[in-house]
Amino acid sequence: MHPRNRHTGHYDFKELTKISPELAPFVAPSPRGESTIDFANPEAVKALNSSLLKLFYGITEWDVPTGYLCPPIPGRSDYLHEIADLLSSYNDDVIPQGNSVRVLDIGVGASCIYPIIGHGEYGWSFVGTDVDPIALDSAKKIVQKNEKLNGAIELRLQKSPTDILNGLIAKNEVFDVSICNPPFHASLAEAQAGSRRKWNNLGKGAPRSGVAPKLNFGGQDSELWCAGGEVAFVRRMIEQSVEHAKNVFCFSTLISKEVNLPAVFTELHKVGAEATTLEMTQGQKKSRVVAWTFLNDKEQQEWRKKRW
Ligand code: SAH
């Protein structure tokens, strides 16, 4: 985990249940005698998330509709800390902070998770986009119900499912960085197979009905897959980033599968972007972010002088 990640080590269930008593019924001792929850139970994961967001970021009202992705907060935090470091590497090792720093979150999801953490950690303001109106409504409710998010997070519907940046960014609008956790499975069947694998890893065995359960962190089908999978999605994002090369200081996306990196880098070289990979490790899990820019040194300097 990133050294600034505040969610390392064990969850402090004593503190968490004190601030969120509704978590208490889900907490039970593990075989090793430590407090834990059943991570295969979406209601338990949801209650844990609510309590973490309350304790660390002062978010008192948080919910996602049934069946929607309930994201693990430690991993999501890591991406934002990596992005903070990336921006600081362009800024004499000082992280640009405050609400004048604008972040575009592509596929914000029902949980509004990146804007909540990014605003909480660094005071950044966000524009979150999504193609799913239900997810966007849920994110809007979270922002409306939590006063500290008012004015810091704007949500925009991407009306065209084949577009990512097009139709979203106004002509002279600027963002210091764009982030994205893309839908990564190539098909519904692949998403369900992934779901079954996770389920088995949690020791639940194959579902008897033969119907895959929802992923243990929840997840609406449209959240999890896109025709052509992650590479197709990211390729489209790269193509559309060329058209917005001067609107965004730095574009970035998570890449869930390492085998997809060469294809992504081929595309980035083709369009002449300067690109880098940021590696992250959460326990056994490795993940990576690819970031790219089209600005040359002089343009970067000017941007920095003007905005940070
Ligand atoms: N950011 C959240 C949700 C990620 S799931 C999290 O990390 O938990 C991916 C999200 O991308 C879903 O909400 C899905 O509806 C959205 N999405 C899919 N295609 C999109 C597109 N073309 N533009 C914007 N969002 C899209």
mmCIF file of C-alpha atoms and ligand atoms in Angstrom:
data_model
loop_
_atom_site.group_PDB
_atom_site.id
_atom_site.type_symbol
_atom_site.label_atom_id
_atom_site.label_comp_id
_atom_site.label_asym_id
_atom_site.label_seq_id
_atom_site.Cartn_x
_atom_site.Cartn_y
_atom_site.Cartn_z
ATOM 1 C CA MET A 1 0.000 0.000 0.000
ATOM 2 C CA HIS A 2 1.032 3.576 -0.476
ATOM 3 C CA PRO A 3 2.761 4.987 2.652
ATOM 4 C CA ARG A 4 0.078 7.698 2.971
ATOM 5 C CA ASN A 5 -2.757 5.157 2.728
ATOM 6 C CA ARG A 6 -4.682 5.421 6.000
ATOM 7 C CA HIS A 7 -6.320 2.028 5.552
ATOM 8 C CA THR A 8 -3.307 -0.215 6.075
ATOM 9 C CA GLY A 9 -3.217 -3.006 8.634
ATOM 10 C CA HIS A 10 -6.348 -4.292 10.310
ATOM 11 C CA TYR A 11 -9.649 -2.515 10.402
ATOM 12 C CA ASP A 12 -10.256 -1.064 13.846
ATOM 13 C CA PHE A 13 -13.702 -2.579 14.404
ATOM 14 C CA LYS A 14 -13.955 -1.067 17.879
ATOM 15 C CA GLU A 15 -13.663 2.461 16.515
ATOM 16 C CA LEU A 16 -15.763 1.639 13.465
ATOM 17 C CA THR A 17 -18.686 0.162 15.401
ATOM 18 C CA LYS A 18 -18.537 3.049 17.847
ATOM 19 C CA ILE A 19 -19.046 5.562 15.065
ATOM 20 C CA SER A 20 -21.399 3.240 13.081
ATOM 21 C CA PRO A 21 -23.371 0.967 15.419
ATOM 22 C CA GLU A 22 -25.173 -0.519 12.375
ATOM 23 C CA LEU A 23 -21.917 -2.312 11.505
ATOM 24 C CA ALA A 24 -21.906 -4.244 14.786
ATOM 25 C CA PRO A 25 -24.278 -7.091 13.753
ATOM 26 C CA PHE A 26 -21.925 -8.002 10.892
ATOM 27 C CA VAL A 27 -18.780 -8.241 13.022
ATOM 28 C CA ALA A 28 -17.762 -11.708 14.228
ATOM 29 C CA PRO A 29 -14.515 -13.372 15.303
ATOM 30 C CA SER A 30 -12.474 -15.017 12.551
ATOM 31 C CA PRO A 31 -11.089 -18.570 13.081
ATOM 32 C CA ARG A 32 -7.955 -16.816 14.395
ATOM 33 C CA GLY A 33 -10.020 -14.903 16.924
ATOM 34 C CA GLU A 34 -9.733 -11.479 15.298
ATOM 35 C CA SER A 35 -12.784 -9.366 14.556
ATOM 36 C CA THR A 36 -13.865 -9.470 10.925
ATOM 37 C CA ILE A 37 -16.895 -9.399 8.660
ATOM 38 C CA ASP A 38 -18.109 -11.789 5.964
ATOM 39 C CA PHE A 39 -16.615 -10.166 2.853
ATOM 40 C CA ALA A 40 -18.895 -12.317 0.668
ATOM 41 C CA ASN A 41 -21.927 -10.560 2.127
ATOM 42 C CA PRO A 42 -22.598 -7.329 0.210
ATOM 43 C CA GLU A 43 -24.621 -5.887 3.125
ATOM 44 C CA ALA A 44 -21.681 -6.410 5.468
ATOM 45 C CA VAL A 45 -19.230 -4.829 3.012
ATOM 46 C CA LYS A 46 -21.608 -1.913 2.562
ATOM 47 C CA ALA A 47 -21.843 -1.355 6.314
ATOM 48 C CA LEU A 48 -18.052 -1.516 6.596
ATOM 49 C CA ASN A 49 -17.653 1.031 3.796
ATOM 50 C CA SER A 50 -20.181 3.390 5.370
ATOM 51 C CA SER A 51 -18.327 3.278 8.641
ATOM 52 C CA LEU A 52 -14.894 3.811 7.033
ATOM 53 C CA LEU A 53 -16.156 6.773 5.013
ATOM 54 C CA LYS A 54 -17.688 8.247 8.149
ATOM 55 C CA LEU A 55 -14.614 7.764 10.302
ATOM 56 C CA PHE A 56 -11.975 8.907 7.816
ATOM 57 C CA TYR A 57 -13.781 11.399 5.601
ATOM 58 C CA GLY A 58 -16.751 12.621 7.659
ATOM 59 C CA ILE A 59 -19.257 11.210 5.151
ATOM 60 C CA THR A 60 -22.411 10.604 7.150
ATOM 61 C CA GLU A 61 -24.753 9.570 4.357
ATOM 62 C CA TRP A 62 -23.503 6.927 1.946
ATOM 63 C CA ASP A 63 -25.301 4.158 0.125
ATOM 64 C CA VAL A 64 -25.318 2.321 -3.206
ATOM 65 C CA PRO A 65 -28.388 0.737 -4.828
ATOM 66 C CA THR A 66 -28.656 -3.051 -4.479
ATOM 67 C CA GLY A 67 -26.497 -4.877 -6.999
ATOM 68 C CA TYR A 68 -24.073 -1.977 -7.559
ATOM 69 C CA LEU A 69 -20.346 -2.088 -6.968
ATOM 70 C CA CYS A 70 -19.341 -1.622 -3.347
ATOM 71 C CA PRO A 71 -15.672 -0.734 -3.691
ATOM 72 C CA PRO A 72 -12.877 -1.762 -1.330
ATOM 73 C CA ILE A 73 -11.692 1.573 0.069
ATOM 74 C CA PRO A 74 -7.983 0.809 0.730
ATOM 75 C CA GLY A 75 -7.314 -0.040 -2.931
ATOM 76 C CA ARG A 76 -9.257 2.945 -4.214
ATOM 77 C CA SER A 77 -7.222 5.247 -1.904
ATOM 78 C CA ASP A 78 -3.958 3.949 -3.331
ATOM 79 C CA TYR A 79 -4.797 5.165 -6.841
ATOM 80 C CA LEU A 80 -5.408 8.698 -5.558
ATOM 81 C CA HIS A 81 -2.184 8.803 -3.554
ATOM 82 C CA GLU A 82 -0.261 7.600 -6.606
ATOM 83 C CA ILE A 83 -1.863 10.373 -8.655
ATOM 84 C CA ALA A 84 -0.958 12.920 -5.966
ATOM 85 C CA ASP A 85 2.668 11.756 -6.209
ATOM 86 C CA LEU A 86 2.580 11.924 -9.980
ATOM 87 C CA LEU A 87 1.373 15.539 -9.916
ATOM 88 C CA SER A 88 3.955 16.405 -7.275
ATOM 89 C CA SER A 89 6.701 14.959 -9.525
ATOM 90 C CA TYR A 90 5.838 17.713 -12.005
ATOM 91 C CA ASN A 91 5.706 20.323 -9.242
ATOM 92 C CA ASP A 92 9.022 20.270 -7.326
ATOM 93 C CA ASP A 93 7.735 17.471 -5.105
ATOM 94 C CA VAL A 94 4.816 19.517 -3.796
ATOM 95 C CA ILE A 95 1.369 17.952 -4.140
ATOM 96 C CA PRO A 96 -1.064 20.433 -5.665
ATOM 97 C CA GLN A 97 -3.972 20.634 -3.218
ATOM 98 C CA GLY A 98 -7.296 22.385 -2.736
ATOM 99 C CA ASN A 99 -10.427 22.787 -4.788
ATOM 100 C CA SER A 100 -8.756 24.608 -7.659
ATOM 101 C CA VAL A 101 -7.198 21.261 -8.587
ATOM 102 C CA ARG A 102 -9.726 19.674 -10.922
ATOM 103 C CA VAL A 103 -9.989 15.921 -11.409
ATOM 104 C CA LEU A 104 -12.095 14.155 -14.026
ATOM 105 C CA ASP A 105 -13.289 10.740 -12.800
ATOM 106 C CA ILE A 106 -14.454 8.663 -15.773
ATOM 107 C CA GLY A 107 -17.027 6.091 -14.638
ATOM 108 C CA VAL A 108 -17.593 7.551 -11.175
ATOM 109 C CA GLY A 109 -20.035 4.747 -10.286
ATOM 110 C CA ALA A 110 -22.914 4.676 -7.819
ATOM 111 C CA SER A 111 -20.510 4.895 -4.875
ATOM 112 C CA CYS A 112 -18.833 8.162 -5.936
ATOM 113 C CA ILE A 113 -15.798 6.657 -4.288
ATOM 114 C CA TYR A 114 -12.862 8.439 -5.911
ATOM 115 C CA PRO A 115 -14.304 11.948 -5.495
ATOM 116 C CA ILE A 116 -15.075 11.255 -1.822
ATOM 117 C CA ILE A 117 -11.557 10.048 -1.074
ATOM 118 C CA GLY A 118 -9.765 12.556 -3.327
ATOM 119 C CA HIS A 119 -11.674 15.485 -1.875
ATOM 120 C CA GLY A 120 -11.183 14.157 1.654
ATOM 121 C CA GLU A 121 -7.440 13.583 1.289
ATOM 122 C CA TYR A 122 -6.379 16.520 -0.877
ATOM 123 C CA GLY A 123 -9.348 18.920 -1.103
ATOM 124 C CA TRP A 124 -9.514 18.393 -4.896
ATOM 125 C CA SER A 125 -12.704 19.100 -6.791
ATOM 126 C CA PHE A 126 -14.130 16.520 -9.178
ATOM 127 C CA VAL A 127 -16.264 16.058 -12.225
ATOM 128 C CA GLY A 128 -17.559 12.475 -12.220
ATOM 129 C CA THR A 129 -19.006 10.929 -15.379
ATOM 130 C CA ASP A 130 -21.022 7.809 -16.035
ATOM 131 C CA VAL A 131 -23.155 6.231 -18.745
ATOM 132 C CA ASP A 132 -25.487 4.668 -16.197
ATOM 133 C CA PRO A 133 -28.177 7.114 -15.012
ATOM 134 C CA ILE A 134 -28.942 5.015 -11.925
ATOM 135 C CA ALA A 135 -25.307 5.063 -10.859
ATOM 136 C CA LEU A 136 -25.151 8.787 -11.488
ATOM 137 C CA ASP A 137 -28.344 9.423 -9.479
ATOM 138 C CA SER A 138 -26.897 7.494 -6.583
ATOM 139 C CA ALA A 139 -23.658 9.513 -6.744
ATOM 140 C CA LYS A 140 -25.704 12.735 -6.887
ATOM 141 C CA LYS A 141 -27.643 11.740 -3.777
ATOM 142 C CA ILE A 142 -24.407 11.128 -1.892
ATOM 143 C CA VAL A 143 -23.115 14.577 -2.859
ATOM 144 C CA GLN A 144 -26.400 16.307 -1.980
ATOM 145 C CA LYS A 145 -26.719 14.623 1.400
ATOM 146 C CA ASN A 146 -23.186 15.402 2.547
ATOM 147 C CA GLU A 147 -22.692 19.104 2.951
ATOM 148 C CA LYS A 148 -18.918 18.913 2.737
ATOM 149 C CA LEU A 149 -19.188 17.530 -0.804
ATOM 150 C CA ASN A 150 -21.539 20.272 -2.036
ATOM 151 C CA GLY A 151 -19.815 22.411 -4.619
ATOM 152 C CA ALA A 152 -16.800 20.106 -4.774
ATOM 153 C CA ILE A 153 -18.250 17.356 -6.947
ATOM 154 C CA GLU A 154 -20.164 17.737 -10.177
ATOM 155 C CA LEU A 155 -21.704 14.782 -11.977
ATOM 156 C CA ARG A 156 -22.209 14.510 -15.723
ATOM 157 C CA LEU A 157 -24.007 11.895 -17.774
ATOM 158 C CA GLN A 158 -22.075 10.518 -20.742
ATOM 159 C CA LYS A 159 -24.970 10.140 -23.146
ATOM 160 C CA SER A 160 -23.098 8.132 -25.743
ATOM 161 C CA PRO A 161 -22.022 4.687 -24.492
ATOM 162 C CA THR A 162 -19.267 4.514 -27.112
ATOM 163 C CA ASP A 163 -17.747 7.794 -25.986
ATOM 164 C CA ILE A 164 -15.537 8.466 -23.016
ATOM 165 C CA LEU A 165 -14.161 12.009 -23.221
ATOM 166 C CA ASN A 166 -16.023 13.252 -26.284
ATOM 167 C CA GLY A 167 -19.154 15.231 -25.539
ATOM 168 C CA LEU A 168 -18.085 15.828 -21.960
ATOM 169 C CA ILE A 169 -15.346 18.411 -21.885
ATOM 170 C CA ALA A 170 -16.144 21.988 -22.882
ATOM 171 C CA LYS A 171 -13.837 23.610 -25.435
ATOM 172 C CA ASN A 172 -11.675 25.563 -23.003
ATOM 173 C CA GLU A 173 -12.284 23.470 -19.917
ATOM 174 C CA VAL A 174 -9.202 22.150 -18.117
ATOM 175 C CA PHE A 175 -8.524 19.257 -15.759
ATOM 176 C CA ASP A 176 -5.299 18.684 -13.898
ATOM 177 C CA VAL A 177 -5.748 14.943 -14.148
ATOM 178 C CA SER A 178 -8.247 12.346 -15.332
ATOM 179 C CA ILE A 179 -8.662 9.020 -13.561
ATOM 180 C CA CYS A 180 -10.615 5.880 -14.459
ATOM 181 C CA ASN A 181 -11.398 2.427 -13.168
ATOM 182 C CA PRO A 182 -12.638 0.927 -16.424
ATOM 183 C CA PRO A 183 -15.123 -1.911 -16.918
ATOM 184 C CA PHE A 184 -12.624 -4.687 -17.537
ATOM 185 C CA HIS A 185 -14.331 -7.901 -18.601
ATOM 186 C CA ALA A 186 -14.926 -8.568 -22.293
ATOM 187 C CA SER A 187 -18.371 -10.104 -21.835
ATOM 188 C CA LEU A 188 -21.064 -10.835 -19.314
ATOM 189 C CA ALA A 189 -19.960 -14.508 -19.277
ATOM 190 C CA GLU A 190 -16.407 -13.481 -18.405
ATOM 191 C CA ALA A 191 -17.667 -11.166 -15.664
ATOM 192 C CA GLN A 192 -19.694 -14.037 -14.208
ATOM 193 C CA ALA A 193 -16.733 -16.431 -14.403
ATOM 194 C CA GLY A 194 -14.690 -13.863 -12.479
ATOM 195 C CA SER A 195 -17.484 -13.659 -9.989
ATOM 196 C CA ARG A 196 -17.503 -17.433 -9.507
ATOM 197 C CA ARG A 197 -13.716 -17.462 -9.065
ATOM 198 C CA LYS A 198 -13.887 -14.826 -6.344
ATOM 199 C CA TRP A 199 -16.694 -16.716 -4.655
ATOM 200 C CA ASN A 200 -14.637 -19.937 -4.670
ATOM 201 C CA ASN A 201 -11.608 -18.105 -3.305
ATOM 202 C CA LEU A 202 -13.725 -17.015 -0.387
ATOM 203 C CA GLY A 203 -14.444 -20.673 0.343
ATOM 204 C CA LYS A 204 -18.109 -20.595 -0.605
ATOM 205 C CA GLY A 205 -17.902 -23.298 -3.284
ATOM 206 C CA ALA A 206 -19.690 -23.133 -6.603
ATOM 207 C CA PRO A 207 -23.212 -21.776 -6.445
ATOM 208 C CA ARG A 208 -25.584 -24.754 -6.499
ATOM 209 C CA SER A 209 -28.085 -23.166 -8.823
ATOM 210 C CA GLY A 210 -25.399 -22.790 -11.482
ATOM 211 C CA VAL A 211 -26.181 -19.098 -11.567
ATOM 212 C CA ALA A 212 -23.230 -16.973 -10.653
ATOM 213 C CA PRO A 213 -23.735 -14.815 -7.608
ATOM 214 C CA LYS A 214 -22.968 -11.148 -7.912
ATOM 215 C CA LEU A 215 -19.326 -10.318 -7.300
ATOM 216 C CA ASN A 216 -18.594 -10.202 -3.616
ATOM 217 C CA PHE A 217 -18.252 -6.452 -3.846
ATOM 218 C CA GLY A 218 -21.481 -6.265 -5.801
ATOM 219 C CA GLY A 219 -21.457 -4.985 -9.325
ATOM 220 C CA GLN A 220 -24.012 -4.215 -11.970
ATOM 221 C CA ASP A 221 -23.317 -6.011 -15.256
ATOM 222 C CA SER A 222 -22.649 -2.713 -17.069
ATOM 223 C CA GLU A 223 -20.082 -1.783 -14.446
ATOM 224 C CA LEU A 224 -18.059 -4.882 -15.069
ATOM 225 C CA TRP A 225 -17.907 -5.456 -18.767
ATOM 226 C CA CYS A 226 -17.570 -3.623 -22.036
ATOM 227 C CA ALA A 227 -17.386 -5.130 -25.546
ATOM 228 C CA GLY A 228 -13.723 -5.905 -26.223
ATOM 229 C CA GLY A 229 -12.886 -5.654 -22.525
ATOM 230 C CA GLU A 230 -10.460 -3.344 -20.850
ATOM 231 C CA VAL A 231 -8.176 -2.895 -23.858
ATOM 232 C CA ALA A 232 -10.996 -1.738 -26.126
ATOM 233 C CA PHE A 233 -12.206 0.717 -23.498
ATOM 234 C CA VAL A 234 -8.757 2.132 -22.814
ATOM 235 C CA ARG A 235 -7.907 2.284 -26.519
ATOM 236 C CA ARG A 236 -10.984 4.431 -27.046
ATOM 237 C CA MET A 237 -9.986 6.599 -24.110
ATOM 238 C CA ILE A 238 -6.521 7.103 -25.595
ATOM 239 C CA GLU A 239 -7.974 7.969 -29.015
ATOM 240 C CA GLN A 240 -10.282 10.516 -27.454
ATOM 241 C CA SER A 241 -7.514 11.900 -25.242
ATOM 242 C CA VAL A 242 -5.713 13.022 -28.407
ATOM 243 C CA GLU A 243 -8.666 15.272 -29.167
ATOM 244 C CA HIS A 244 -8.426 16.732 -25.658
ATOM 245 C CA ALA A 245 -4.638 16.779 -25.455
ATOM 246 C CA LYS A 246 -4.496 20.374 -24.199
ATOM 247 C CA ASN A 247 -7.504 20.189 -21.878
ATOM 248 C CA VAL A 248 -5.998 17.707 -19.437
ATOM 249 C CA PHE A 249 -2.522 17.900 -17.917
ATOM 250 C CA CYS A 250 -2.320 14.177 -17.377
ATOM 251 C CA PHE A 251 -4.658 11.294 -18.294
ATOM 252 C CA SER A 252 -4.642 8.028 -16.364
ATOM 253 C CA THR A 253 -6.415 4.717 -16.006
ATOM 254 C CA LEU A 254 -6.193 1.563 -13.950
ATOM 255 C CA ILE A 255 -5.195 -1.510 -15.943
ATOM 256 C CA SER A 256 -6.506 -4.576 -14.148
ATOM 257 C CA LYS A 257 -4.691 -7.169 -16.230
ATOM 258 C CA GLU A 258 -0.940 -6.943 -16.655
ATOM 259 C CA VAL A 259 -1.163 -8.770 -20.004
ATOM 260 C CA ASN A 260 -3.012 -5.747 -21.363
ATOM 261 C CA LEU A 261 -0.082 -3.370 -20.823
ATOM 262 C CA PRO A 262 1.727 -3.958 -24.151
ATOM 263 C CA ALA A 263 -1.412 -3.232 -26.170
ATOM 264 C CA VAL A 264 -2.029 -0.065 -24.173
ATOM 265 C CA PHE A 265 1.545 1.140 -24.622
ATOM 266 C CA THR A 266 1.477 0.386 -28.354
ATOM 267 C CA GLU A 267 -1.536 2.653 -28.637
ATOM 268 C CA LEU A 268 0.100 5.379 -26.533
ATOM 269 C CA HIS A 269 3.251 5.332 -28.661
ATOM 270 C CA LYS A 270 1.148 5.495 -31.776
ATOM 271 C CA VAL A 271 -0.453 8.749 -30.663
ATOM 272 C CA GLY A 272 2.843 10.197 -29.427
ATOM 273 C CA ALA A 273 2.001 10.442 -25.733
ATOM 274 C CA GLU A 274 4.619 10.445 -22.969
ATOM 275 C CA ALA A 275 3.525 7.556 -20.740
ATOM 276 C CA THR A 276 4.420 5.859 -17.497
ATOM 277 C CA THR A 277 3.200 2.934 -15.374
ATOM 278 C CA LEU A 278 2.603 3.310 -11.637
ATOM 279 C CA GLU A 279 2.725 0.001 -9.771
ATOM 280 C CA MET A 280 0.627 -0.623 -6.674
ATOM 281 C CA THR A 281 0.485 -3.558 -4.258
ATOM 282 C CA GLN A 282 -2.326 -4.322 -1.848
ATOM 283 C CA GLY A 283 -1.493 -7.487 0.068
ATOM 284 C CA GLN A 284 -1.256 -10.272 -2.526
ATOM 285 C CA LYS A 285 -2.852 -8.138 -5.186
ATOM 286 C CA LYS A 286 -0.835 -6.123 -7.655
ATOM 287 C CA SER A 287 -2.434 -3.426 -9.708
ATOM 288 C CA ARG A 288 -1.207 -0.712 -11.987
ATOM 289 C CA VAL A 289 -2.084 2.693 -13.332
ATOM 290 C CA VAL A 290 -0.990 3.941 -16.728
ATOM 291 C CA ALA A 291 -0.641 7.724 -17.017
ATOM 292 C CA TRP A 292 0.128 9.840 -20.075
ATOM 293 C CA THR A 293 0.464 13.418 -21.204
ATOM 294 C CA PHE A 294 0.720 15.271 -24.501
ATOM 295 C CA LEU A 295 2.172 18.455 -23.018
ATOM 296 C CA ASN A 296 5.824 19.250 -23.647
ATOM 297 C CA ASP A 297 8.137 20.592 -20.918
ATOM 298 C CA LYS A 298 7.335 24.206 -21.676
ATOM 299 C CA GLU A 299 3.590 23.592 -21.626
ATOM 300 C CA GLN A 300 3.920 21.685 -18.358
ATOM 301 C CA GLN A 301 5.828 24.615 -16.813
ATOM 302 C CA GLU A 302 3.200 27.069 -17.953
ATOM 303 C CA TRP A 303 0.391 24.916 -16.650
ATOM 304 C CA ARG A 304 2.086 24.573 -13.313
ATOM 305 C CA LYS A 305 2.757 28.312 -12.992
ATOM 306 C CA LYS A 306 -0.794 29.157 -13.859
ATOM 307 C CA ARG A 307 -2.654 26.528 -11.821
ATOM 308 C CA TRP A 308 -0.643 25.011 -8.959
HETATM 309 N N1 SAH B 1 -15.305 4.334 -10.094
HETATM 310 C C1 SAH B 1 -16.114 3.327 -9.484
HETATM 311 C C2 SAH B 1 -16.922 2.503 -10.507
HETATM 312 C C3 SAH B 1 -16.074 1.708 -11.471
HETATM 313 S S1 SAH B 1 -17.018 0.566 -12.449
HETATM 314 C C4 SAH B 1 -15.229 2.410 -8.665
HETATM 315 O O1 SAH B 1 -14.020 2.450 -8.840
HETATM 316 O O2 SAH B 1 -15.750 1.634 -7.866
HETATM 317 C C5 SAH B 1 -16.944 1.301 -14.051
HETATM 318 C C6 SAH B 1 -17.953 2.420 -14.248
HETATM 319 O O3 SAH B 1 -17.795 2.941 -15.566
HETATM 320 C C7 SAH B 1 -19.415 1.990 -14.165
HETATM 321 O O4 SAH B 1 -20.105 2.842 -13.277
HETATM 322 C C8 SAH B 1 -19.942 2.121 -15.593
HETATM 323 O O5 SAH B 1 -21.315 2.440 -15.663
HETATM 324 C C9 SAH B 1 -19.068 3.251 -16.099
HETATM 325 N N2 SAH B 1 -18.913 3.352 -17.539
HETATM 326 C C10 SAH B 1 -18.946 2.385 -18.487
HETATM 327 N N3 SAH B 1 -18.743 2.928 -19.709
HETATM 328 C C11 SAH B 1 -18.553 4.272 -19.536
HETATM 329 C C12 SAH B 1 -18.290 5.396 -20.406
HETATM 330 N N4 SAH B 1 -18.189 5.225 -21.718
HETATM 331 N N5 SAH B 1 -18.151 6.617 -19.849
HETATM 332 C C13 SAH B 1 -18.267 6.804 -18.512
HETATM 333 N N6 SAH B 1 -18.528 5.787 -17.650
HETATM 334 C C14 SAH B 1 -18.657 4.545 -18.149
#
